[in-house]
Coordinates of C-alpha atoms in Angstrom, one line a residue:
Chain A
M1 CA 0.0 0.0 0.0
R2 CA 2.8 2.3 1.0
V3 CA 4.8 1.4 -2.1
T4 CA 1.8 2.3 -4.3
R5 CA 1.4 5.6 -2.5
I6 CA 5.1 6.4 -3.1
S7 CA 5.0 5.4 -6.7
D8 CA 1.8 7.5 -7.2
F9 CA 3.6 10.5 -5.7
V10 CA 6.7 10.0 -7.9
L11 CA 4.5 9.6 -11.0
T12 CA 2.5 12.7 -10.1
M13 CA 5.7 14.7 -9.6
L14 CA 7.1 13.4 -12.9
S15 CA 3.9 14.2 -14.8
R16 CA 4.5 17.8 -14.0
F17 CA 7.4 17.8 -16.3
Q18 CA 5.1 17.9 -19.3
Q19 CA 3.9 21.4 -18.3
V20 CA 7.0 23.3 -17.5
D21 CA 6.3 27.1 -17.7
R22 CA 7.7 28.6 -20.8
R23 CA 9.3 31.4 -18.7
I24 CA 11.4 28.8 -16.9
I25 CA 12.5 27.5 -20.4
Y26 CA 13.4 31.0 -21.5
V27 CA 15.5 31.6 -18.4
L28 CA 17.3 28.3 -18.9
V29 CA 18.0 29.1 -22.5
W30 CA 19.3 32.6 -21.4
I31 CA 21.6 31.1 -18.8
L32 CA 22.9 28.1 -20.7
I33 CA 23.7 30.1 -23.9
G34 CA 24.7 33.3 -22.1
F35 CA 27.1 31.7 -19.6
P36 CA 29.6 30.1 -22.1
I37 CA 29.6 33.4 -24.0
V38 CA 30.3 35.6 -21.0
A39 CA 32.6 33.2 -19.0
P40 CA 35.8 33.7 -21.0
H41 CA 35.5 37.4 -20.6
V42 CA 35.4 37.2 -16.8
G43 CA 38.4 34.8 -16.6
I44 CA 36.5 31.5 -16.3
R45 CA 38.2 28.8 -18.4
L46 CA 35.8 26.4 -20.2
P47 CA 36.7 23.0 -21.7
V48 CA 37.7 22.9 -25.4
L49 CA 35.5 20.3 -27.2
P50 CA 36.7 18.3 -30.2
M51 CA 35.8 19.3 -33.8
Y52 CA 36.0 17.0 -36.8
P53 CA 35.5 18.7 -40.2
T54 CA 32.9 16.9 -42.3
R55 CA 33.5 15.9 -45.9
A56 CA 31.4 18.8 -47.2
A57 CA 33.5 21.3 -45.3
R58 CA 36.8 19.7 -46.4
S59 CA 35.5 19.9 -50.0
F60 CA 34.8 23.6 -49.5
F61 CA 38.4 24.1 -48.2
E62 CA 39.9 22.2 -51.2
A63 CA 37.7 24.2 -53.7
V64 CA 39.2 27.4 -52.4
E65 CA 42.7 26.0 -52.5
S66 CA 42.3 24.7 -56.1
V67 CA 41.4 28.1 -57.6
P68 CA 44.1 29.1 -60.1
N69 CA 46.0 32.2 -59.2
D70 CA 45.0 34.0 -62.4
K71 CA 41.3 33.7 -61.5
V72 CA 39.3 35.5 -58.8
I73 CA 36.9 34.2 -56.2
L74 CA 33.4 35.8 -56.0
V75 CA 32.3 36.1 -52.4
A76 CA 28.5 36.5 -52.6
C77 CA 27.2 37.7 -49.2
D78 CA 23.5 37.2 -49.5
F79 CA 22.8 37.5 -45.8
D80 CA 21.6 40.2 -43.3
P81 CA 22.1 40.7 -39.6
G82 CA 19.3 38.2 -38.9
T83 CA 21.6 35.3 -39.9
L84 CA 24.9 37.1 -39.1
G85 CA 25.4 34.7 -36.2
E86 CA 25.9 31.8 -38.6
N87 CA 26.8 33.3 -41.9
G88 CA 29.2 35.9 -40.4
P89 CA 31.8 33.5 -39.0
Q90 CA 31.6 31.3 -42.1
C91 CA 32.2 34.4 -44.4
R92 CA 35.0 35.7 -42.2
S93 CA 36.9 32.4 -42.0
V94 CA 36.6 31.8 -45.8
I95 CA 37.9 35.4 -46.5
E96 CA 40.8 34.6 -44.2
H97 CA 41.5 31.4 -46.1
I98 CA 41.3 33.3 -49.4
M99 CA 43.8 35.9 -48.1
R100 CA 46.1 33.2 -46.6
A101 CA 46.1 31.4 -50.0
G102 CA 47.0 34.7 -51.7
K103 CA 43.9 34.7 -54.1
K104 CA 42.1 37.8 -55.3
F105 CA 38.4 38.2 -54.5
I106 CA 35.3 40.2 -55.2
I107 CA 32.6 40.9 -52.6
M108 CA 29.0 41.3 -53.7
G109 CA 25.6 40.5 -52.4
L110 CA 21.9 40.2 -53.4
D111 CA 21.1 41.5 -49.9
Q112 CA 21.8 45.1 -48.9
V113 CA 23.7 44.5 -45.7
G114 CA 25.9 41.4 -46.5
P115 CA 28.5 43.2 -48.6
T116 CA 28.9 45.9 -45.9
I117 CA 29.5 43.2 -43.3
A118 CA 32.0 41.3 -45.5
Q119 CA 33.8 44.6 -46.2
A120 CA 34.4 45.0 -42.5
Y121 CA 35.8 41.5 -42.3
A122 CA 38.0 42.1 -45.3
E123 CA 39.3 45.4 -44.0
E124 CA 40.2 43.8 -40.6
L125 CA 41.9 40.8 -42.2
A126 CA 43.6 42.9 -44.9
K127 CA 45.9 44.5 -42.2
K128 CA 47.0 41.0 -41.2
Y129 CA 47.7 39.7 -44.7
G130 CA 48.8 42.9 -46.4
Y131 CA 45.8 43.0 -48.8
K132 CA 45.0 46.2 -50.6
Y133 CA 41.6 47.4 -51.8
G134 CA 41.4 47.5 -55.6
V135 CA 44.6 45.5 -56.0
D136 CA 43.7 42.3 -54.2
Y137 CA 40.0 42.6 -53.5
C138 CA 37.1 44.9 -54.3
N139 CA 33.5 45.2 -53.3
F140 CA 30.5 45.6 -55.8
G141 CA 28.1 46.1 -52.9
W142 CA 24.4 45.4 -53.1
I143 CA 23.3 44.1 -56.6
T144 CA 19.7 44.1 -57.8
G145 CA 18.2 42.2 -60.7
G146 CA 18.5 38.6 -59.4
Q147 CA 19.2 35.9 -61.9
M148 CA 19.0 38.2 -64.9
F149 CA 21.8 40.3 -63.4
L150 CA 23.9 37.3 -62.6
E151 CA 23.6 36.0 -66.1
R152 CA 24.7 39.3 -67.5
M153 CA 27.5 39.5 -65.1
C154 CA 28.8 36.1 -66.3
R155 CA 28.6 37.2 -69.9
D156 CA 30.2 40.7 -69.5
L157 CA 31.1 41.8 -66.0
H158 CA 32.1 45.3 -66.9
A159 CA 28.8 45.9 -68.8
A160 CA 26.8 44.6 -65.8
V161 CA 28.7 46.4 -63.0
K162 CA 29.8 49.9 -63.8
Q163 CA 31.3 50.8 -60.5
D164 CA 32.2 49.4 -57.1
K165 CA 30.4 50.1 -53.8
A166 CA 32.3 53.4 -53.2
G167 CA 31.4 54.6 -56.7
T168 CA 34.8 54.0 -58.3
P169 CA 34.5 53.0 -62.0
L170 CA 35.5 49.4 -62.5
S171 CA 37.9 50.5 -65.2
E172 CA 39.9 52.3 -62.5
I173 CA 40.2 49.3 -60.3
P174 CA 43.5 47.5 -61.1
M175 CA 42.5 44.0 -60.3
M176 CA 39.4 44.3 -62.5
K177 CA 41.4 44.9 -65.7
N178 CA 41.8 41.1 -66.2
V179 CA 38.4 40.1 -64.9
R180 CA 35.9 40.4 -67.7
S181 CA 33.5 37.6 -67.4
A182 CA 32.7 34.2 -65.8
K183 CA 35.8 32.8 -67.5
D184 CA 37.9 34.8 -65.1
I185 CA 36.1 33.6 -62.0
G186 CA 37.5 30.4 -60.5
L187 CA 34.9 29.9 -57.7
V188 CA 31.8 31.5 -56.3
V189 CA 31.3 31.2 -52.6
E190 CA 27.8 32.1 -51.4
F191 CA 26.7 32.8 -47.8
T192 CA 23.0 32.9 -47.2
G193 CA 20.1 32.1 -44.9
S194 CA 17.6 32.0 -47.8
G195 CA 17.1 29.9 -50.9
L196 CA 19.1 31.9 -53.4
L197 CA 21.4 29.1 -54.5
P198 CA 19.4 28.1 -57.6
L199 CA 20.1 31.5 -59.1
Y200 CA 23.8 30.9 -59.0
I201 CA 23.4 27.3 -60.1
A202 CA 21.3 28.3 -63.1
T203 CA 23.9 30.9 -64.2
F204 CA 27.5 30.5 -62.9
N205 CA 27.5 26.8 -62.6
A206 CA 25.1 25.3 -65.2
Q207 CA 25.8 27.8 -68.1
F208 CA 29.3 28.9 -67.4
G209 CA 30.8 26.0 -65.5
V210 CA 32.1 28.0 -62.6
K211 CA 32.5 26.0 -59.4
L212 CA 30.1 26.9 -56.5
A213 CA 30.5 26.5 -52.7
Q214 CA 28.0 27.6 -50.1
G215 CA 27.8 28.5 -46.5
C216 CA 24.2 28.4 -45.3
T217 CA 22.3 28.6 -42.1
G218 CA 21.6 25.4 -40.1
I219 CA 17.9 25.6 -40.9
I220 CA 18.3 25.4 -44.7
G221 CA 21.3 23.0 -44.6
P222 CA 19.4 19.8 -45.3
E223 CA 17.8 21.4 -48.4
Q224 CA 21.3 22.0 -49.9
F225 CA 22.6 18.4 -49.7
P226 CA 21.1 17.3 -53.1
Y227 CA 23.2 19.9 -54.8
L228 CA 26.3 18.6 -53.1
D229 CA 25.6 15.1 -54.3
T230 CA 25.2 16.2 -57.9
G231 CA 28.4 18.1 -57.9
Q232 CA 26.7 21.5 -58.5
L233 CA 28.1 22.4 -55.1
S234 CA 31.8 21.9 -54.6
G235 CA 31.5 22.4 -50.8
L236 CA 29.0 23.2 -48.1
L237 CA 29.3 24.8 -44.7
V238 CA 26.2 24.2 -42.6
G239 CA 25.5 26.7 -39.8
L240 CA 27.8 27.7 -37.0
K241 CA 29.3 24.2 -37.0
G242 CA 30.3 24.7 -40.6
A243 CA 32.2 27.9 -39.6
A244 CA 33.8 26.0 -36.7
E245 CA 34.9 23.2 -39.0
Y246 CA 36.5 25.7 -41.4
E247 CA 38.3 27.4 -38.5
E248 CA 39.5 24.0 -37.4
M249 CA 41.0 23.4 -40.8
L250 CA 42.5 27.0 -40.8
N251 CA 43.8 26.4 -37.3
V252 CA 42.3 29.7 -36.0
V253 CA 39.8 30.4 -33.2
G254 CA 37.0 32.6 -34.5
G255 CA 33.3 33.2 -34.0
G256 CA 32.4 29.6 -35.1
K257 CA 34.6 27.8 -32.6
R258 CA 33.8 30.2 -29.8
A259 CA 30.1 29.6 -30.3
M260 CA 30.3 25.8 -30.2
L261 CA 30.0 25.6 -26.4
P262 CA 26.9 27.8 -26.2
Q263 CA 25.4 25.9 -29.1
S264 CA 26.2 22.6 -27.5
A265 CA 24.6 23.8 -24.3
G266 CA 21.5 24.9 -26.2
H267 CA 21.2 21.6 -28.0
L268 CA 21.6 19.7 -24.8
L269 CA 18.9 21.8 -23.1
I270 CA 16.5 21.0 -26.0
I271 CA 17.3 17.2 -25.7
V272 CA 16.9 17.3 -21.9
L273 CA 13.6 19.2 -22.1
V274 CA 12.2 16.9 -24.8
A275 CA 13.1 13.9 -22.7
L276 CA 11.5 15.5 -19.6
G277 CA 8.4 16.3 -21.6
N278 CA 8.1 12.7 -22.7
I279 CA 8.7 11.3 -19.2
G280 CA 6.0 13.7 -18.0
M281 CA 3.6 12.4 -20.6
W282 CA 4.4 8.8 -19.8
A283 CA 3.9 9.4 -16.0
A284 CA 0.6 11.3 -16.6
R285 CA -0.7 8.4 -18.6
K286 CA 0.2 6.0 -15.8
V287 CA -1.5 8.1 -13.3
E288 CA -4.6 8.3 -15.5
R289 CA -4.7 4.5 -15.9
R290 CA -4.7 4.0 -12.1
Chain B
M1 CA 22.9 46.9 -79.9
F2 CA 21.1 49.2 -77.4
Q3 CA 24.3 51.1 -76.6
P4 CA 23.8 53.6 -73.7
V5 CA 23.0 57.2 -74.8
E6 CA 25.9 59.5 -73.8
N7 CA 24.2 62.8 -74.5
T8 CA 22.7 63.9 -71.2
I9 CA 19.9 66.1 -72.6
L10 CA 18.8 63.3 -75.0
N11 CA 19.0 60.9 -72.2
I12 CA 16.7 62.9 -70.0
A13 CA 14.3 63.6 -72.9
L14 CA 14.1 59.8 -73.7
M15 CA 13.4 59.1 -70.0
I16 CA 10.6 61.6 -69.9
L17 CA 9.2 60.3 -73.2
S18 CA 9.3 56.7 -71.9
V19 CA 7.5 57.7 -68.7
L20 CA 4.9 59.7 -70.7
V21 CA 4.3 56.7 -73.1
S22 CA 4.0 54.4 -70.2
V23 CA 1.4 56.7 -68.5
V24 CA -0.6 57.1 -71.7
F25 CA -0.5 53.4 -72.3
L26 CA -1.7 52.6 -68.8
A27 CA -4.4 55.3 -69.0
V28 CA -5.7 53.9 -72.4
L29 CA -5.5 50.3 -70.9
H30 CA -7.6 51.4 -68.0
N31 CA -10.3 52.9 -70.2
V32 CA -10.8 50.1 -72.7
P33 CA -13.4 47.4 -72.1
P34 CA -12.3 44.6 -69.7
N35 CA -12.3 42.0 -72.4
L36 CA -10.0 43.9 -74.7
R37 CA -7.8 44.9 -71.7
M38 CA -7.4 41.2 -70.8
R39 CA -6.5 40.3 -74.4
V40 CA -3.9 43.0 -74.6
I41 CA -2.4 41.9 -71.3
M42 CA -2.4 38.3 -72.5
V43 CA -0.6 39.2 -75.8
I44 CA 2.0 41.3 -73.9
T45 CA 2.6 38.5 -71.4
F46 CA 3.0 35.9 -74.1
I47 CA 5.5 38.1 -76.1
A48 CA 7.4 38.9 -73.0
G49 CA 7.7 35.3 -72.0
L50 CA 8.5 34.1 -75.6
Y51 CA 12.0 35.3 -75.6
Y52 CA 13.5 32.7 -73.2
P53 CA 12.0 29.6 -74.8
L54 CA 13.2 30.9 -78.2
E55 CA 16.7 31.7 -76.9
F56 CA 17.3 28.6 -74.7
F57 CA 14.9 25.8 -75.7
I58 CA 14.7 25.8 -79.4
P59 CA 17.8 24.4 -81.2
D60 CA 18.9 26.4 -84.2
G61 CA 21.9 24.2 -85.2
T62 CA 24.4 26.2 -83.2
A63 CA 25.8 24.9 -79.9
L64 CA 24.2 26.3 -76.7
T65 CA 27.6 27.4 -75.3
P66 CA 27.8 30.0 -72.6
F67 CA 29.2 32.7 -74.8
R68 CA 27.1 31.8 -77.8
N69 CA 25.8 34.3 -80.3
R70 CA 22.4 33.2 -81.7
Y71 CA 19.8 35.4 -83.4
L72 CA 18.3 36.6 -80.1
T73 CA 21.4 36.6 -77.9
P74 CA 22.1 40.3 -78.5
F75 CA 18.8 41.1 -76.8
L76 CA 19.8 39.2 -73.6
N77 CA 21.4 42.2 -71.9
P78 CA 18.8 44.8 -72.8
I79 CA 16.0 42.5 -71.5
G80 CA 18.1 41.9 -68.4
D81 CA 18.3 45.6 -67.8
A82 CA 14.5 46.0 -68.4
V83 CA 13.8 43.3 -65.9
A84 CA 16.1 45.0 -63.3
V85 CA 14.3 48.3 -63.9
M86 CA 10.9 46.6 -63.4
A87 CA 12.2 44.9 -60.2
A88 CA 13.2 48.3 -58.9
F89 CA 9.6 49.6 -59.5
T90 CA 8.4 46.9 -57.0
V91 CA 10.3 48.7 -54.2
G92 CA 8.4 51.8 -55.1
I93 CA 5.1 49.9 -55.0
G94 CA 6.0 48.4 -51.7
I95 CA 6.8 51.8 -50.1
T96 CA 3.6 53.3 -51.6
N97 CA 1.5 50.5 -50.2
L98 CA 3.1 50.7 -46.8
C99 CA 2.5 54.5 -46.7
I100 CA -1.1 54.1 -47.7
V101 CA -1.8 51.5 -45.1
H102 CA -0.1 53.4 -42.2
A103 CA -1.6 56.8 -43.3
R104 CA -5.1 55.2 -43.1
N105 CA -4.2 53.8 -39.6
I106 CA -3.3 57.3 -38.5
S107 CA -6.2 59.2 -40.1
Q108 CA -8.8 56.7 -38.8
R109 CA -7.1 56.5 -35.4
R110 CA -7.1 52.7 -35.6
E111 CA -5.8 50.6 -32.7
G112 CA -2.0 50.9 -32.6
W113 CA -1.9 54.0 -34.8
G114 CA 1.1 55.2 -32.7
N115 CA 3.1 52.5 -34.4
S116 CA 2.2 53.9 -37.8
V117 CA 3.5 57.3 -36.6
V118 CA 6.8 55.6 -35.5
F119 CA 6.9 54.0 -39.0
F120 CA 6.7 57.3 -40.8
I121 CA 9.3 59.0 -38.5
S122 CA 11.7 56.1 -38.8
M123 CA 11.3 55.9 -42.6
I124 CA 11.8 59.6 -43.1
I125 CA 14.9 59.9 -40.8
M126 CA 16.5 56.8 -42.4
F127 CA 15.7 58.1 -45.9
V128 CA 17.2 61.5 -45.2
V129 CA 20.3 60.3 -43.3
T130 CA 21.1 57.6 -46.0
L131 CA 20.8 60.2 -48.8
A132 CA 22.9 62.7 -46.9
N133 CA 25.5 60.1 -46.1
R134 CA 25.7 59.1 -49.8
Y135 CA 25.6 62.5 -51.5
A136 CA 26.7 65.1 -48.8
P137 CA 28.7 63.3 -46.0
N138 CA 30.4 66.7 -45.3
L139 CA 27.1 68.6 -44.9
F140 CA 27.9 70.3 -41.6
C141 CA 31.6 69.9 -41.3
T142 CA 34.5 67.8 -42.7
A143 CA 36.4 65.1 -40.8
T144 CA 39.7 66.4 -39.4
A145 CA 41.3 63.0 -38.9
E146 CA 41.4 59.9 -41.1
N147 CA 39.4 57.7 -38.8
M148 CA 37.0 60.4 -37.7
M149 CA 33.4 60.5 -38.9
T150 CA 31.4 63.6 -39.8
P151 CA 28.1 64.2 -38.0
V152 CA 26.2 62.8 -41.1
Q153 CA 28.4 59.7 -41.2
A154 CA 28.0 59.2 -37.5
A155 CA 24.2 59.6 -37.7
F156 CA 24.1 57.0 -40.5
S157 CA 26.3 54.6 -38.5
V158 CA 24.1 54.9 -35.5
M159 CA 20.9 54.4 -37.5
F160 CA 22.2 51.6 -39.7
E161 CA 24.6 49.6 -37.5
G162 CA 23.4 50.7 -34.1
V163 CA 19.6 50.5 -34.7
Y164 CA 18.7 48.6 -37.8
T165 CA 21.4 45.9 -37.7
A166 CA 21.0 45.3 -33.9
L167 CA 17.2 45.2 -34.2
N168 CA 17.3 42.7 -37.1
A169 CA 19.7 40.4 -35.2
T170 CA 17.6 40.7 -32.0
V171 CA 14.4 39.6 -33.7
F172 CA 16.1 36.5 -35.1
S173 CA 17.8 35.8 -31.8
L174 CA 14.4 35.4 -30.2
L175 CA 14.0 32.2 -32.3
A176 CA 16.4 30.4 -29.9
F177 CA 13.8 30.8 -27.1
F178 CA 10.8 30.0 -29.2
I179 CA 12.4 26.9 -30.9
T180 CA 13.4 25.5 -27.5
S181 CA 9.9 26.0 -26.1
A182 CA 8.2 24.7 -29.2
A183 CA 10.4 21.6 -29.4
Y184 CA 9.7 20.8 -25.7
R185 CA 5.9 21.1 -26.3
A186 CA 5.6 19.5 -29.7
F187 CA 8.1 16.6 -29.6
R188 CA 6.1 13.9 -27.8
I189 CA 6.5 10.2 -28.7
R190 CA 2.9 9.1 -29.3
T191 CA 3.6 6.7 -32.2
A192 CA 6.4 4.5 -33.6
E193 CA 7.0 7.1 -36.4
A194 CA 7.4 9.8 -33.8
A195 CA 9.9 7.6 -32.0
L196 CA 11.9 7.1 -35.2
L197 CA 11.8 10.9 -35.9
M198 CA 13.0 11.5 -32.4
V199 CA 15.9 9.2 -32.7
G200 CA 16.9 10.8 -36.0
A201 CA 16.6 14.3 -34.6
L202 CA 18.6 13.3 -31.5
I203 CA 21.5 11.9 -33.6
V204 CA 21.6 14.9 -36.0
M205 CA 21.4 17.4 -33.1
L206 CA 24.3 15.7 -31.3
G207 CA 26.2 15.3 -34.5
Q208 CA 25.9 19.1 -35.1
V209 CA 27.7 20.1 -31.9
P210 CA 31.1 19.2 -30.4
V211 CA 29.5 17.9 -27.2
G212 CA 28.0 15.1 -29.3
M213 CA 31.4 14.4 -30.9
W214 CA 32.9 14.4 -27.4
L215 CA 30.4 11.8 -26.2
T216 CA 31.6 9.3 -28.8
H217 CA 35.1 10.4 -29.5
W218 CA 36.5 7.4 -27.5
I219 CA 35.6 5.2 -30.5
P220 CA 38.9 4.9 -32.5
D221 CA 39.0 6.1 -36.1
E222 CA 40.3 2.7 -37.2
S223 CA 37.6 0.8 -35.4
I224 CA 34.8 -1.0 -37.3
F225 CA 32.4 0.7 -34.8
R226 CA 33.5 4.2 -36.0
F227 CA 30.1 4.5 -37.7
L228 CA 28.5 4.7 -34.2
R229 CA 30.1 8.1 -33.7
F230 CA 27.5 10.8 -33.6
E231 CA 29.1 13.0 -36.3
V232 CA 29.4 9.9 -38.6
L233 CA 25.8 8.8 -38.0
S234 CA 24.6 12.4 -38.4
E235 CA 26.4 12.8 -41.7
W236 CA 25.1 9.5 -42.9
L237 CA 21.5 10.4 -42.0
L238 CA 21.8 13.8 -43.8
A239 CA 23.5 12.4 -46.9
N240 CA 21.6 9.1 -47.3
I241 CA 18.2 9.5 -45.7
N242 CA 17.6 13.3 -45.9
M243 CA 19.1 13.9 -49.4
P244 CA 16.9 11.5 -51.4
A245 CA 13.8 12.9 -49.7
Q246 CA 14.9 16.5 -50.3
R247 CA 15.7 15.7 -53.9
G248 CA 12.2 14.2 -54.3
I249 CA 10.7 17.4 -52.8
L250 CA 12.8 19.6 -55.0
F251 CA 11.9 17.7 -58.1
G252 CA 8.2 18.1 -57.3
V253 CA 8.6 21.8 -56.5
W254 CA 10.4 22.6 -59.8
V255 CA 8.1 20.6 -62.0
G256 CA 5.2 22.4 -60.3
A257 CA 7.0 25.8 -60.8
L258 CA 7.4 24.9 -64.5
A259 CA 3.8 24.1 -64.8
M260 CA 2.8 27.3 -63.0
A261 CA 5.1 29.4 -65.3
L262 CA 3.5 27.8 -68.3
R263 CA 0.0 28.6 -67.0
I264 CA 0.9 32.2 -66.3
W265 CA 2.7 32.6 -69.6
L266 CA -0.2 31.2 -71.6
S267 CA -2.7 33.2 -69.4
L268 CA -4.4 29.9 -68.4
E269 CA -4.2 30.7 -64.6
R270 CA -7.5 31.6 -63.0
G271 CA -8.6 32.8 -59.6
G272 CA -6.8 35.2 -57.2
Y273 CA -5.1 38.0 -59.2
F274 CA -5.5 36.3 -62.5
G275 CA -9.2 35.8 -63.2
R276 CA -10.7 38.9 -61.7
Q277 CA -10.6 42.6 -62.6
F278 CA -9.5 45.0 -59.9

C-alpha cells in the first residue's frame, strides 16, 4: 500500500514535467547560452571540445585551395544581420582562407547588408595579410536584378557592373582589368540564410561551368545536400558548425569555434527538455490509468 | 545593340518620353473594355515570355555554349536591364503601399496608430540620413582625422549599424527561445513514427555540436564501430536519408514551378489575381 502511494507520488511529480512554464524554459536558455559566451570574458576557463570537419567542409576548403592564381573568387554575401550569427563566422573564415592562399576576390551580395559586413571582415583581415583594396580585392556592394543580373555578369562583367560600392568605376580598379566575365572567376562562394542558391546554379554553374560552394544557415542546410551530391556544389558549410569546422582546418579560433560551447549547451537543453516532456507524458498516462 | 546614350539632354528627354508613353498606355488600358484589356495583357505576357524559350529551348543548329551568339542573344542584356528596372519599381510599389496602409491607420485612429507614426518618423529619418551620407557626407563639417566621422556619417552609422542591424539580429535571436519552447511542447512520442523521428533528430542534433562528438570520440578512427560516432551517424543520415527525400521534394517543386510558369505565360491561370478585374 505504502509502495503504491510512493510510486503514485513520484508519477504525479514526474507528470508535472510535461507542463514546464515557458518562462522557466526562456530563463534556462538565457543562462545556458549566455554563460559560455560571458565566461571567457570574466576569466572562467571552459573546456575545449573536439571538432571534426565533415566531408562537405573539407571539399569547400579544397575548392578554395584549387582556384588558379590567375582567377578571382566571387564572395556573394546574401545575408543580413538576422543570420549574421551563422553566416558571419563562415564568411570571415573563408575570406581569411582566401587571403592566406593569396587569391584575389570580389565581394558582392543580393542582400543590402551582406557586402557591408563582408567589407568590415576584409578590412580587418587585410591588415594581417597585407591586402590592398582595388589590387587584391574589391566590393561591388548590393546588386539588384537577381538571376538576370547574374547571367549578364557572367557574360560581360564590366557591362553589368559599372562601379564598385564606393562609386569608383571598374575600369579604374587595377584587379578588374583582367576580370571580364565568368571565364575569369574560379569559384563562387555564397553565404546565405535563404534559398538563393538556384540563381547561382542556373547561371554561374550550369551555363558557365564555374564552381560553386555555399555557407548556409543550419535551418536550410538539409535542403542543400542534393546539390552537393550532384556536384553542383563543390563544398558546403552548414550553420555555426560549418564555420567552426572551417576554423579548425584553418587552425584559427573565431566566432564559429567560440560559439560551439553555447550551441552545445542549447542543443543539450533541448534534448533534456524533450526527454523530460516525454517522461512527464508517460507518467501522466500511468496516473490516469490508475 | 542598345548602346547607352551618352548625350545627357537626349537621355533625359528619352526618359521623360518613356514615362509619358507608359502613363498614356496605362491610361488607355484602364479605359478600354475589360475583355479587350485582358486580351492586350495576354498578348504582352505571351510576347514577354516568348524570348526565353526561343533563346534557350529551341535548337537552331548552333551549340548552346555560354558565350554563344544566336539570333536573339544580343537582346539578352537589354532584356536583363529592363527586368532589373521593373524589379526596382516593385520597391516603389512596396513603399507606396506601406505609406497608404499606415496613413489610413493614423487618419482613422485605428488601434496601434502610434506604431504607424513611428513607422513614418523612422522611414523619413533613415531616408534623409542615408541620402545625406551618400551624397553630402560633409554637410555640416568635414572630418579632421582619417578615422573620424562627420556628423552625417556618425548619424548613418548609429541608424544603420546601431539600430537597424541590432534590431534585425535581436528579432532573429528570439528564435532560440521559441524553438526550444516549441520543441519541448511538440516533440512527444505518441507513435512509432514519432519515436523514429525523435531518434533521427537526436542523432543529428548531437552530431551538429562538439559535445556530441565528445560523447563518442573514444571510438577509435580505425575501429569497425566508427560508424557509431554521432558525427558519422549524423552525416550518414543527412547524406543518405535526408538527401533523397529532399531531392524528391525539390523535383516536385520545380516541376510544379514549370507548370505554374506555363500557366501564367499562356494566361491559363484563373482565380486570385488572374481571373478577376480589380
